[in-house]
Tab-separated table of C-alpha atoms in Angstrom:
chain	number	residue	atom	x	y	z
A	1	GLN	CA	90.159	126.225	84.614
A	2	VAL	CA	90.516	123.888	87.570
A	3	GLN	CA	93.884	123.843	89.313
A	4	LEU	CA	95.156	121.927	92.332
A	5	VAL	CA	98.217	122.923	94.304
A	6	GLU	CA	99.653	120.621	96.961
A	7	SER	CA	101.949	121.606	99.794
A	8	GLY	CA	103.103	120.350	103.149
A	9	GLY	CA	105.583	117.689	102.163
A	10	GLY	CA	109.130	117.408	103.378
A	11	LEU	CA	111.376	115.273	105.535
A	12	VAL	CA	109.695	113.629	108.504
A	13	GLN	CA	111.092	111.343	111.171
A	14	SER	CA	109.706	107.841	111.388
A	15	GLY	CA	106.721	107.891	113.737
A	16	GLY	CA	106.125	111.548	113.048
A	17	SER	CA	103.293	113.416	111.365
A	18	ALA	CA	102.690	115.618	108.368
A	19	ARG	CA	99.697	117.509	107.043
A	20	LEU	CA	99.332	117.933	103.317
A	21	SER	CA	97.162	120.611	101.758
A	22	CYS	CA	95.450	120.652	98.377
A	23	VAL	CA	94.214	124.097	97.415
A	24	VAL	CA	91.601	123.870	94.673
A	25	SER	CA	90.751	126.763	92.369
A	26	GLY	CA	88.277	127.014	89.520
A	27	MET	CA	85.616	124.819	91.127
A	28	ASP	CA	83.799	124.277	94.416
A	29	ILE	CA	85.109	121.206	96.258
A	30	THR	CA	81.564	120.320	97.342
A	31	THR	CA	80.655	119.531	93.733
A	32	ASP	CA	83.037	116.638	93.079
A	33	HIS	CA	85.295	114.006	94.618
A	34	ILE	CA	88.753	115.063	95.789
A	35	GLY	CA	91.290	112.297	96.234
A	36	TRP	CA	94.806	111.848	97.554
A	37	HIS	CA	97.200	109.428	95.863
A	38	ARG	CA	100.859	108.576	96.188
A	39	GLN	CA	103.633	107.177	94.070
A	40	ALA	CA	106.790	105.741	95.548
A	41	PRO	CA	109.985	105.373	93.496
A	42	GLY	CA	109.740	102.432	91.123
A	43	ARG	CA	106.117	101.743	92.027
A	44	ARG	CA	102.736	102.468	90.490
A	45	ARG	CA	100.612	105.314	91.780
A	46	GLU	CA	98.096	104.175	94.379
A	47	ALA	CA	95.015	105.723	95.903
A	48	VAL	CA	95.205	106.807	99.541
A	49	ALA	CA	91.951	108.511	100.503
A	50	LEU	CA	88.926	110.196	98.957
A	51	LEU	CA	86.495	112.875	100.052
A	52	THR	CA	83.189	113.001	98.234
A	53	GLY	CA	81.416	116.230	97.425
A	54	ASP	CA	78.993	115.717	100.294
A	55	GLY	CA	81.869	115.199	102.733
A	56	THR	CA	82.020	111.412	103.041
A	57	SER	CA	85.552	110.106	103.553
A	58	MET	CA	86.909	106.838	102.170
A	59	TYR	CA	90.275	105.226	102.850
A	60	GLN	CA	92.436	102.573	101.311
A	61	ASP	CA	93.735	99.973	103.771
A	62	LEU	CA	97.178	101.613	103.808
A	63	ALA	CA	95.634	104.783	105.227
A	64	LYS	CA	93.149	103.418	107.746
A	65	ARG	CA	93.812	104.361	111.384
A	66	ARG	CA	96.817	106.547	110.437
A	67	PHE	CA	95.628	109.070	107.853
A	68	THR	CA	92.694	111.483	107.958
A	69	ILE	CA	91.228	113.373	105.026
A	70	SER	CA	89.323	116.567	105.731
A	71	ARG	CA	88.411	119.873	104.147
A	72	ASP	CA	87.960	123.569	104.803
A	73	LEU	CA	85.134	124.882	102.655
A	74	ALA	CA	86.025	128.523	103.309
A	75	LYS	CA	89.498	127.876	101.883
A	76	ASN	CA	88.326	125.386	99.239
A	77	THR	CA	91.120	123.154	100.493
A	78	VAL	CA	91.377	119.439	101.218
A	79	TYR	CA	93.884	118.129	103.759
A	80	LEU	CA	95.562	114.819	104.426
A	81	GLN	CA	96.737	114.416	108.014
A	82	MET	CA	99.258	111.619	108.225
A	83	ASP	CA	100.321	110.200	111.592
A	84	SER	CA	102.641	107.400	112.672
A	85	LEU	CA	104.558	107.725	109.440
A	86	LYS	CA	106.784	104.904	108.288
A	87	PRO	CA	109.686	104.860	105.810
A	88	GLU	CA	107.432	102.971	103.378
A	89	ASP	CA	105.149	106.019	103.282
A	90	THR	CA	107.877	107.868	101.370
A	91	ALA	CA	106.350	108.982	98.072
A	92	VAL	CA	105.123	111.881	95.987
A	93	TYR	CA	101.616	112.659	97.172
A	94	SER	CA	99.149	114.189	94.720
A	95	CYS	CA	95.556	115.308	94.901
A	96	SER	CA	92.985	114.927	92.172
A	97	VAL	CA	89.471	115.861	91.127
A	98	GLY	CA	86.940	113.295	90.016
A	99	ARG	CA	86.440	109.571	90.271
A	100	PRO	CA	88.139	108.321	88.255
A	101	ALA	CA	90.603	111.156	88.681
A	102	ARG	CA	90.733	113.473	85.706
A	103	ILE	CA	92.611	116.559	86.981
A	104	TRP	CA	95.833	116.347	89.004
A	105	GLY	CA	98.063	118.580	91.008
A	106	GLN	CA	101.836	118.556	90.618
A	107	GLY	CA	102.437	116.610	93.827
A	108	THR	CA	104.481	117.120	96.961
A	109	GLN	CA	107.322	114.897	98.154
A	110	VAL	CA	107.111	113.255	101.554
A	111	THR	CA	110.233	111.496	102.790
A	112	VAL	CA	110.109	109.519	106.016
A	113	ASP	CA	113.537	109.063	107.530
A	114	SER	CA	114.184	105.873	109.440
């Protein structure tokens, strides 16, 4: 049974940084795509970044130059480093397995205070 557990959210000052973690159990993260998504209040969920099984990273425009997706194979964990955060980055951030995503974590709230 594949499970994803996110952590690292919280309250961040505008212009600050946060690093989210997605711990994956039940599968090897090198065998499938792991993605980060977000959903702001009143808005649809949107993709943020993706890491393929072979380690290639892909970013949506909203994440380019500010966010970095990476992984630690020993910990079977995928990270999302977010820098220069803005209030509009406030959302619940979730990680997923597959493309299209078929398994989701519960999400972690990131609030950027202006």
